[in-house]
Amino acid sequence: LDKNASPNNFVLADVATSQLVAQRTKLKVFVGHEIETLDFNDKKSKMNAYYEGAVPEDWLKQTPIQWVIYGPYEKEISNSFAADSSLKIAYENDSVVIYKVEP
């Protein structure tokens, strides 16, 4: 992810995944550590709603998010997540899919 993204890019993922991303890359996360994320509870609720399919279809376009991760922690939120047409697979293995948000 670090090789294919700009340091100012934002990543959407569960809090646990986001904390790993923040530790291991130069990227920013939409919702990460509770103390270091402004409006943590609101952002966490929106992140959960996104994976549950409970946000408006154009929600991602209204955010600074360029990458979406769907792995083990996100599957705990919703194992029926369906990527919309704005997401293109950038990386995939047996446990995680990383999507690039297309304009």
Short mmCIF file of N, CA, C and O in Angstrom, two decimals:
data_model
loop_
_atom_site.label_atom_id
_atom_site.label_comp_id
_atom_site.label_asym_id
_atom_site.label_seq_id
_atom_site.Cartn_x
_atom_site.Cartn_y
_atom_site.Cartn_z
N LEU A 1 0.83 -1.19 0.00
CA LEU A 1 0.00 0.00 0.00
C LEU A 1 0.88 1.25 0.00
O LEU A 1 0.60 2.19 -0.72
N ASP A 2 1.92 1.23 0.80
CA ASP A 2 2.80 2.40 0.88
C ASP A 2 3.45 2.72 -0.47
O ASP A 2 3.69 3.87 -0.79
N LYS A 3 3.73 1.68 -1.26
CA LYS A 3 4.39 1.88 -2.55
C LYS A 3 3.46 2.46 -3.61
O LYS A 3 3.91 3.08 -4.56
N ASN A 4 2.15 2.26 -3.45
CA ASN A 4 1.20 2.67 -4.48
C ASN A 4 0.35 3.87 -4.12
O ASN A 4 -0.49 4.30 -4.90
N ALA A 5 0.57 4.41 -2.94
CA ALA A 5 -0.25 5.53 -2.47
C ALA A 5 0.61 6.74 -2.15
O ALA A 5 1.79 6.61 -1.82
N SER A 6 0.01 7.89 -2.24
CA SER A 6 0.67 9.12 -1.85
C SER A 6 0.60 9.27 -0.33
O SER A 6 -0.39 8.86 0.28
N PRO A 7 1.61 9.86 0.31
CA PRO A 7 1.59 10.00 1.77
C PRO A 7 0.38 10.77 2.31
O PRO A 7 0.03 10.62 3.46
N ASN A 8 -0.26 11.57 1.49
CA ASN A 8 -1.43 12.32 1.95
C ASN A 8 -2.74 11.57 1.74
O ASN A 8 -3.80 12.09 2.05
N ASN A 9 -2.67 10.36 1.20
CA ASN A 9 -3.88 9.57 0.96
C ASN A 9 -4.47 9.09 2.27
O ASN A 9 -3.76 8.80 3.23
N PHE A 10 -5.81 8.98 2.30
CA PHE A 10 -6.53 8.47 3.46
C PHE A 10 -7.01 7.05 3.17
O PHE A 10 -7.40 6.72 2.05
N VAL A 11 -7.00 6.24 4.22
CA VAL A 11 -7.42 4.85 4.15
C VAL A 11 -8.63 4.66 5.05
O VAL A 11 -8.65 5.15 6.18
N LEU A 12 -9.63 3.94 4.55
CA LEU A 12 -10.78 3.56 5.37
C LEU A 12 -10.64 2.10 5.73
O LEU A 12 -10.45 1.24 4.86
N ALA A 13 -10.71 1.82 7.02
CA ALA A 13 -10.64 0.46 7.53
C ALA A 13 -11.15 0.48 8.96
O ALA A 13 -11.34 1.55 9.55
N ASP A 14 -11.37 -0.71 9.52
CA ASP A 14 -11.73 -0.82 10.93
C ASP A 14 -10.61 -0.19 11.77
O ASP A 14 -9.47 -0.06 11.32
N VAL A 15 -10.94 0.16 13.00
CA VAL A 15 -9.97 0.82 13.89
C VAL A 15 -8.70 -0.02 14.04
O VAL A 15 -7.59 0.51 13.95
N ALA A 16 -8.84 -1.32 14.24
CA ALA A 16 -7.65 -2.18 14.43
C ALA A 16 -6.78 -2.18 13.18
O ALA A 16 -5.55 -2.05 13.26
N THR A 17 -7.38 -2.33 12.02
CA THR A 17 -6.63 -2.30 10.76
C THR A 17 -6.01 -0.93 10.56
O THR A 17 -4.84 -0.81 10.16
N SER A 18 -6.78 0.13 10.83
CA SER A 18 -6.28 1.49 10.66
C SER A 18 -5.05 1.76 11.52
O SER A 18 -4.12 2.44 11.09
N GLN A 19 -5.06 1.24 12.73
CA GLN A 19 -3.90 1.45 13.60
C GLN A 19 -2.67 0.77 13.02
O GLN A 19 -1.56 1.31 13.09
N LEU A 20 -2.84 -0.40 12.41
CA LEU A 20 -1.71 -1.07 11.76
C LEU A 20 -1.23 -0.26 10.55
O LEU A 20 -0.04 -0.10 10.33
N VAL A 21 -2.17 0.24 9.77
CA VAL A 21 -1.82 1.06 8.60
C VAL A 21 -1.04 2.30 9.04
O VAL A 21 -0.01 2.64 8.46
N ALA A 22 -1.50 2.95 10.09
CA ALA A 22 -0.83 4.17 10.57
C ALA A 22 0.57 3.87 11.09
O ALA A 22 1.48 4.69 10.95
N GLN A 23 0.76 2.70 11.68
CA GLN A 23 2.07 2.33 12.21
C GLN A 23 3.05 1.92 11.11
O GLN A 23 4.25 2.17 11.23
N ARG A 24 2.54 1.30 10.05
CA ARG A 24 3.43 0.67 9.07
C ARG A 24 3.53 1.39 7.72
O ARG A 24 4.26 0.94 6.84
N THR A 25 2.77 2.46 7.56
CA THR A 25 2.83 3.21 6.30
C THR A 25 2.93 4.70 6.61
O THR A 25 2.86 5.11 7.77
N LYS A 26 3.04 5.49 5.57
CA LYS A 26 3.05 6.94 5.69
C LYS A 26 1.67 7.53 5.43
O LYS A 26 1.51 8.73 5.32
N LEU A 27 0.67 6.67 5.33
CA LEU A 27 -0.67 7.10 4.97
C LEU A 27 -1.46 7.58 6.18
O LEU A 27 -1.12 7.27 7.32
N LYS A 28 -2.53 8.29 5.89
CA LYS A 28 -3.44 8.77 6.93
C LYS A 28 -4.64 7.83 6.98
O LYS A 28 -4.97 7.19 5.98
N VAL A 29 -5.25 7.76 8.13
CA VAL A 29 -6.42 6.91 8.26
C VAL A 29 -7.64 7.75 8.63
O VAL A 29 -7.52 8.76 9.32
N PHE A 30 -8.80 7.33 8.15
CA PHE A 30 -10.04 8.05 8.41
C PHE A 30 -10.39 7.98 9.89
O PHE A 30 -10.74 8.98 10.51
N VAL A 31 -10.30 6.80 10.47
CA VAL A 31 -10.56 6.62 11.90
C VAL A 31 -9.50 5.67 12.44
O VAL A 31 -9.35 4.56 11.95
N GLY A 32 -8.73 6.16 13.41
CA GLY A 32 -7.64 5.35 13.97
C GLY A 32 -7.70 5.31 15.47
O GLY A 32 -8.71 4.91 16.05
N HIS A 33 -6.66 5.77 16.10
CA HIS A 33 -6.59 5.77 17.55
C HIS A 33 -7.59 6.76 18.12
O HIS A 33 -7.73 7.89 17.62
N GLU A 34 -8.29 6.36 19.14
CA GLU A 34 -9.36 7.18 19.72
C GLU A 34 -8.89 8.58 20.13
O GLU A 34 -9.58 9.57 19.91
N ILE A 35 -7.72 8.68 20.70
CA ILE A 35 -7.22 9.97 21.17
C ILE A 35 -6.66 10.82 20.02
O ILE A 35 -6.68 12.04 20.09
N GLU A 36 -6.22 10.19 18.95
CA GLU A 36 -5.59 10.92 17.86
C GLU A 36 -6.53 11.20 16.69
O GLU A 36 -6.12 11.80 15.70
N THR A 37 -7.78 10.78 16.77
CA THR A 37 -8.74 10.99 15.70
C THR A 37 -9.78 12.01 16.14
O THR A 37 -10.49 11.77 17.12
N LEU A 38 -9.86 13.13 15.42
CA LEU A 38 -10.90 14.12 15.71
C LEU A 38 -12.26 13.50 15.42
O LEU A 38 -12.42 12.78 14.43
N ASP A 39 -13.23 13.77 16.26
CA ASP A 39 -14.59 13.24 16.09
C ASP A 39 -14.59 11.72 15.95
O ASP A 39 -15.29 11.14 15.11
N PHE A 40 -13.80 11.06 16.80
CA PHE A 40 -13.61 9.60 16.72
C PHE A 40 -14.93 8.84 16.66
O PHE A 40 -15.12 8.00 15.78
N ASN A 41 -15.83 9.09 17.60
CA ASN A 41 -17.08 8.31 17.65
C ASN A 41 -17.92 8.49 16.40
O ASN A 41 -18.49 7.52 15.89
N ASP A 42 -18.00 9.71 15.89
CA ASP A 42 -18.76 9.96 14.66
C ASP A 42 -18.11 9.24 13.48
O ASP A 42 -18.80 8.59 12.68
N LYS A 43 -16.80 9.33 13.36
CA LYS A 43 -16.11 8.68 12.25
C LYS A 43 -16.20 7.15 12.36
O LYS A 43 -16.37 6.46 11.34
N LYS A 44 -16.11 6.64 13.56
CA LYS A 44 -16.24 5.19 13.74
C LYS A 44 -17.64 4.73 13.34
O LYS A 44 -17.79 3.71 12.67
N SER A 45 -18.65 5.49 13.70
CA SER A 45 -20.03 5.15 13.31
C SER A 45 -20.19 5.17 11.80
O SER A 45 -20.83 4.30 11.21
N LYS A 46 -19.61 6.18 11.15
CA LYS A 46 -19.70 6.27 9.69
C LYS A 46 -18.94 5.13 9.02
O LYS A 46 -19.40 4.58 8.01
N MET A 47 -17.78 4.76 9.57
CA MET A 47 -17.01 3.65 9.03
C MET A 47 -17.81 2.36 9.13
O MET A 47 -17.93 1.60 8.17
N ASN A 48 -18.41 2.11 10.29
CA ASN A 48 -19.23 0.91 10.46
C ASN A 48 -20.40 0.92 9.48
O ASN A 48 -20.70 -0.10 8.84
N ALA A 49 -21.07 2.06 9.35
CA ALA A 49 -22.21 2.17 8.45
C ALA A 49 -21.78 1.92 7.00
O ALA A 49 -22.52 1.29 6.22
N TYR A 50 -20.60 2.37 6.63
CA TYR A 50 -20.11 2.14 5.27
C TYR A 50 -20.00 0.65 4.98
O TYR A 50 -20.51 0.16 3.97
N TYR A 51 -19.34 -0.09 5.87
CA TYR A 51 -19.16 -1.52 5.64
C TYR A 51 -20.48 -2.28 5.72
O TYR A 51 -20.64 -3.32 5.08
N GLU A 52 -21.43 -1.75 6.45
CA GLU A 52 -22.75 -2.38 6.54
C GLU A 52 -23.66 -2.00 5.37
O GLU A 52 -24.78 -2.49 5.27
N GLY A 53 -23.20 -1.10 4.52
CA GLY A 53 -24.00 -0.67 3.37
C GLY A 53 -25.10 0.30 3.75
O GLY A 53 -26.11 0.40 3.05
N ALA A 54 -24.90 1.02 4.85
CA ALA A 54 -25.95 1.91 5.37
C ALA A 54 -25.63 3.39 5.19
O ALA A 54 -26.13 4.22 5.94
N VAL A 55 -24.81 3.73 4.21
CA VAL A 55 -24.52 5.14 3.91
C VAL A 55 -24.97 5.42 2.48
O VAL A 55 -25.11 4.50 1.68
N PRO A 56 -25.19 6.68 2.14
CA PRO A 56 -25.56 6.99 0.76
C PRO A 56 -24.49 6.52 -0.22
O PRO A 56 -23.30 6.47 0.12
N GLU A 57 -24.89 6.17 -1.42
CA GLU A 57 -23.98 5.61 -2.42
C GLU A 57 -22.78 6.52 -2.71
O GLU A 57 -21.68 6.05 -2.96
N ASP A 58 -22.99 7.83 -2.64
CA ASP A 58 -21.90 8.77 -2.95
C ASP A 58 -21.11 9.21 -1.71
O ASP A 58 -20.34 10.15 -1.78
N TRP A 59 -21.26 8.52 -0.60
CA TRP A 59 -20.60 8.91 0.65
C TRP A 59 -19.09 9.01 0.50
O TRP A 59 -18.48 9.98 0.94
N LEU A 60 -18.45 8.03 -0.14
CA LEU A 60 -16.99 8.07 -0.29
C LEU A 60 -16.53 9.33 -1.02
O LEU A 60 -15.49 9.88 -0.70
N LYS A 61 -17.29 9.77 -2.00
CA LYS A 61 -16.92 10.96 -2.77
C LYS A 61 -16.94 12.23 -1.92
O LYS A 61 -16.32 13.22 -2.28
N GLN A 62 -17.62 12.18 -0.79
CA GLN A 62 -17.70 13.32 0.11
C GLN A 62 -16.61 13.28 1.19
O GLN A 62 -16.61 14.12 2.09
N THR A 63 -15.72 12.32 1.09
CA THR A 63 -14.65 12.15 2.08
C THR A 63 -13.29 12.27 1.40
O THR A 63 -13.21 12.24 0.17
N PRO A 64 -12.22 12.36 2.19
CA PRO A 64 -10.88 12.39 1.60
C PRO A 64 -10.31 10.99 1.34
O PRO A 64 -9.13 10.84 1.03
N ILE A 65 -11.12 9.96 1.44
CA ILE A 65 -10.65 8.57 1.38
C ILE A 65 -10.29 8.17 -0.06
O ILE A 65 -11.09 8.35 -0.97
N GLN A 66 -9.08 7.60 -0.22
CA GLN A 66 -8.64 7.10 -1.52
C GLN A 66 -8.47 5.57 -1.54
O GLN A 66 -8.32 4.98 -2.60
N TRP A 67 -8.44 4.94 -0.37
CA TRP A 67 -8.22 3.50 -0.27
C TRP A 67 -9.20 2.91 0.74
O TRP A 67 -9.47 3.52 1.77
N VAL A 68 -9.70 1.71 0.43
CA VAL A 68 -10.60 1.00 1.33
C VAL A 68 -10.03 -0.41 1.52
O VAL A 68 -9.71 -1.09 0.54
N ILE A 69 -9.91 -0.81 2.78
CA ILE A 69 -9.43 -2.15 3.10
C ILE A 69 -10.59 -2.99 3.60
O ILE A 69 -11.40 -2.53 4.41
N TYR A 70 -10.65 -4.22 3.11
CA TYR A 70 -11.65 -5.17 3.58
C TYR A 70 -10.93 -6.46 3.93
O TYR A 70 -10.53 -7.23 3.06
N GLY A 71 -10.70 -6.63 5.23
CA GLY A 71 -9.98 -7.79 5.73
C GLY A 71 -10.69 -8.39 6.92
O GLY A 71 -11.88 -8.16 7.13
N PRO A 72 -9.98 -9.12 7.76
CA PRO A 72 -10.59 -9.84 8.88
C PRO A 72 -11.38 -8.94 9.85
O PRO A 72 -12.48 -9.31 10.26
N TYR A 73 -10.85 -7.79 10.19
CA TYR A 73 -11.55 -6.91 11.13
C TYR A 73 -12.80 -6.30 10.51
O TYR A 73 -13.82 -6.12 11.16
N GLU A 74 -12.70 -5.97 9.22
CA GLU A 74 -13.84 -5.39 8.53
C GLU A 74 -14.94 -6.44 8.33
O GLU A 74 -16.13 -6.12 8.37
N LYS A 75 -14.53 -7.69 8.16
CA LYS A 75 -15.51 -8.78 8.03
C LYS A 75 -16.29 -8.99 9.33
O LYS A 75 -17.42 -9.47 9.30
N GLU A 76 -15.70 -8.61 10.46
CA GLU A 76 -16.43 -8.67 11.73
C GLU A 76 -17.56 -7.63 11.76
O GLU A 76 -18.56 -7.83 12.42
N ILE A 77 -17.38 -6.54 11.05
CA ILE A 77 -18.42 -5.52 10.95
C ILE A 77 -19.53 -6.03 10.02
O ILE A 77 -20.71 -5.96 10.35
N SER A 78 -19.14 -6.54 8.85
CA SER A 78 -20.10 -7.07 7.89
C SER A 78 -19.40 -8.05 6.96
O SER A 78 -18.48 -7.67 6.24
N ASN A 79 -19.86 -9.29 6.98
CA ASN A 79 -19.26 -10.25 6.05
C ASN A 79 -20.01 -10.28 4.72
O ASN A 79 -19.77 -11.13 3.89
N SER A 80 -20.90 -9.31 4.53
CA SER A 80 -21.62 -9.21 3.27
C SER A 80 -21.31 -7.89 2.55
O SER A 80 -22.11 -7.43 1.73
N PHE A 81 -20.16 -7.29 2.86
CA PHE A 81 -19.76 -6.04 2.22
C PHE A 81 -19.69 -6.24 0.71
O PHE A 81 -19.14 -7.23 0.21
N ALA A 82 -20.25 -5.31 -0.02
CA ALA A 82 -20.21 -5.35 -1.48
C ALA A 82 -19.58 -4.06 -1.99
O ALA A 82 -20.11 -2.97 -1.74
N ALA A 83 -18.47 -4.19 -2.67
CA ALA A 83 -17.79 -3.01 -3.22
C ALA A 83 -18.63 -2.41 -4.32
O ALA A 83 -19.17 -3.12 -5.17
N ASP A 84 -18.76 -1.08 -4.30
CA ASP A 84 -19.53 -0.43 -5.36
C ASP A 84 -18.62 -0.15 -6.56
O ASP A 84 -17.43 -0.45 -6.55
N SER A 85 -19.18 0.45 -7.58
CA SER A 85 -18.44 0.66 -8.83
C SER A 85 -17.29 1.65 -8.72
O SER A 85 -16.44 1.70 -9.60
N SER A 86 -17.23 2.42 -7.63
CA SER A 86 -16.12 3.38 -7.47
C SER A 86 -14.86 2.71 -6.91
O SER A 86 -13.81 3.33 -6.85
N LEU A 87 -14.96 1.45 -6.51
CA LEU A 87 -13.82 0.74 -5.95
C LEU A 87 -13.23 -0.23 -6.96
O LEU A 87 -13.94 -1.05 -7.54
N LYS A 88 -11.92 -0.14 -7.14
CA LYS A 88 -11.20 -1.05 -8.03
C LYS A 88 -10.16 -1.80 -7.19
O LYS A 88 -9.43 -1.19 -6.40
N ILE A 89 -10.10 -3.11 -7.37
CA ILE A 89 -9.16 -3.91 -6.59
C ILE A 89 -7.73 -3.54 -6.96
O ILE A 89 -7.34 -3.58 -8.13
N ALA A 90 -6.94 -3.16 -5.93
CA ALA A 90 -5.53 -2.84 -6.12
C ALA A 90 -4.65 -3.98 -5.63
O ALA A 90 -3.53 -4.17 -6.12
N TYR A 91 -5.16 -4.74 -4.65
CA TYR A 91 -4.41 -5.87 -4.09
C TYR A 91 -5.41 -6.84 -3.48
O TYR A 91 -6.42 -6.42 -2.91
N GLU A 92 -5.09 -8.12 -3.57
CA GLU A 92 -5.97 -9.13 -3.00
C GLU A 92 -5.16 -10.37 -2.65
O GLU A 92 -4.29 -10.78 -3.41
N ASN A 93 -5.44 -10.94 -1.48
CA ASN A 93 -4.92 -12.26 -1.13
C ASN A 93 -6.04 -13.02 -0.42
O ASN A 93 -7.19 -12.60 -0.47
N ASP A 94 -5.73 -14.11 0.24
CA ASP A 94 -6.77 -14.95 0.86
C ASP A 94 -7.52 -14.26 1.99
O ASP A 94 -8.63 -14.66 2.32
N SER A 95 -6.93 -13.23 2.60
CA SER A 95 -7.58 -12.65 3.78
C SER A 95 -7.94 -11.17 3.65
O SER A 95 -8.71 -10.67 4.46
N VAL A 96 -7.42 -10.48 2.66
CA VAL A 96 -7.67 -9.05 2.56
C VAL A 96 -7.78 -8.59 1.11
O VAL A 96 -7.13 -9.15 0.23
N VAL A 97 -8.64 -7.58 0.91
CA VAL A 97 -8.72 -6.91 -0.39
C VAL A 97 -8.50 -5.43 -0.12
O VAL A 97 -9.10 -4.86 0.79
N ILE A 98 -7.63 -4.83 -0.92
CA ILE A 98 -7.41 -3.38 -0.84
C ILE A 98 -7.94 -2.77 -2.12
O ILE A 98 -7.55 -3.17 -3.22
N TYR A 99 -8.84 -1.81 -1.94
CA TYR A 99 -9.46 -1.14 -3.08
C TYR A 99 -8.93 0.27 -3.22
O TYR A 99 -8.71 0.96 -2.23
N LYS A 100 -8.79 0.72 -4.45
CA LYS A 100 -8.49 2.11 -4.77
C LYS A 100 -9.81 2.77 -5.12
O LYS A 100 -10.60 2.22 -5.89
N VAL A 101 -10.08 3.92 -4.53
CA VAL A 101 -11.29 4.66 -4.84
C VAL A 101 -11.05 5.42 -6.14
O VAL A 101 -10.14 6.24 -6.23
N GLU A 102 -11.87 5.12 -7.13
CA GLU A 102 -11.75 5.78 -8.44
C GLU A 102 -12.66 7.01 -8.46
O GLU A 102 -13.74 6.99 -7.89
N PRO A 103 -12.20 8.08 -9.11
CA PRO A 103 -13.01 9.31 -9.16
C PRO A 103 -14.30 9.12 -9.95
O PRO A 103 -14.49 8.26 -10.70
#
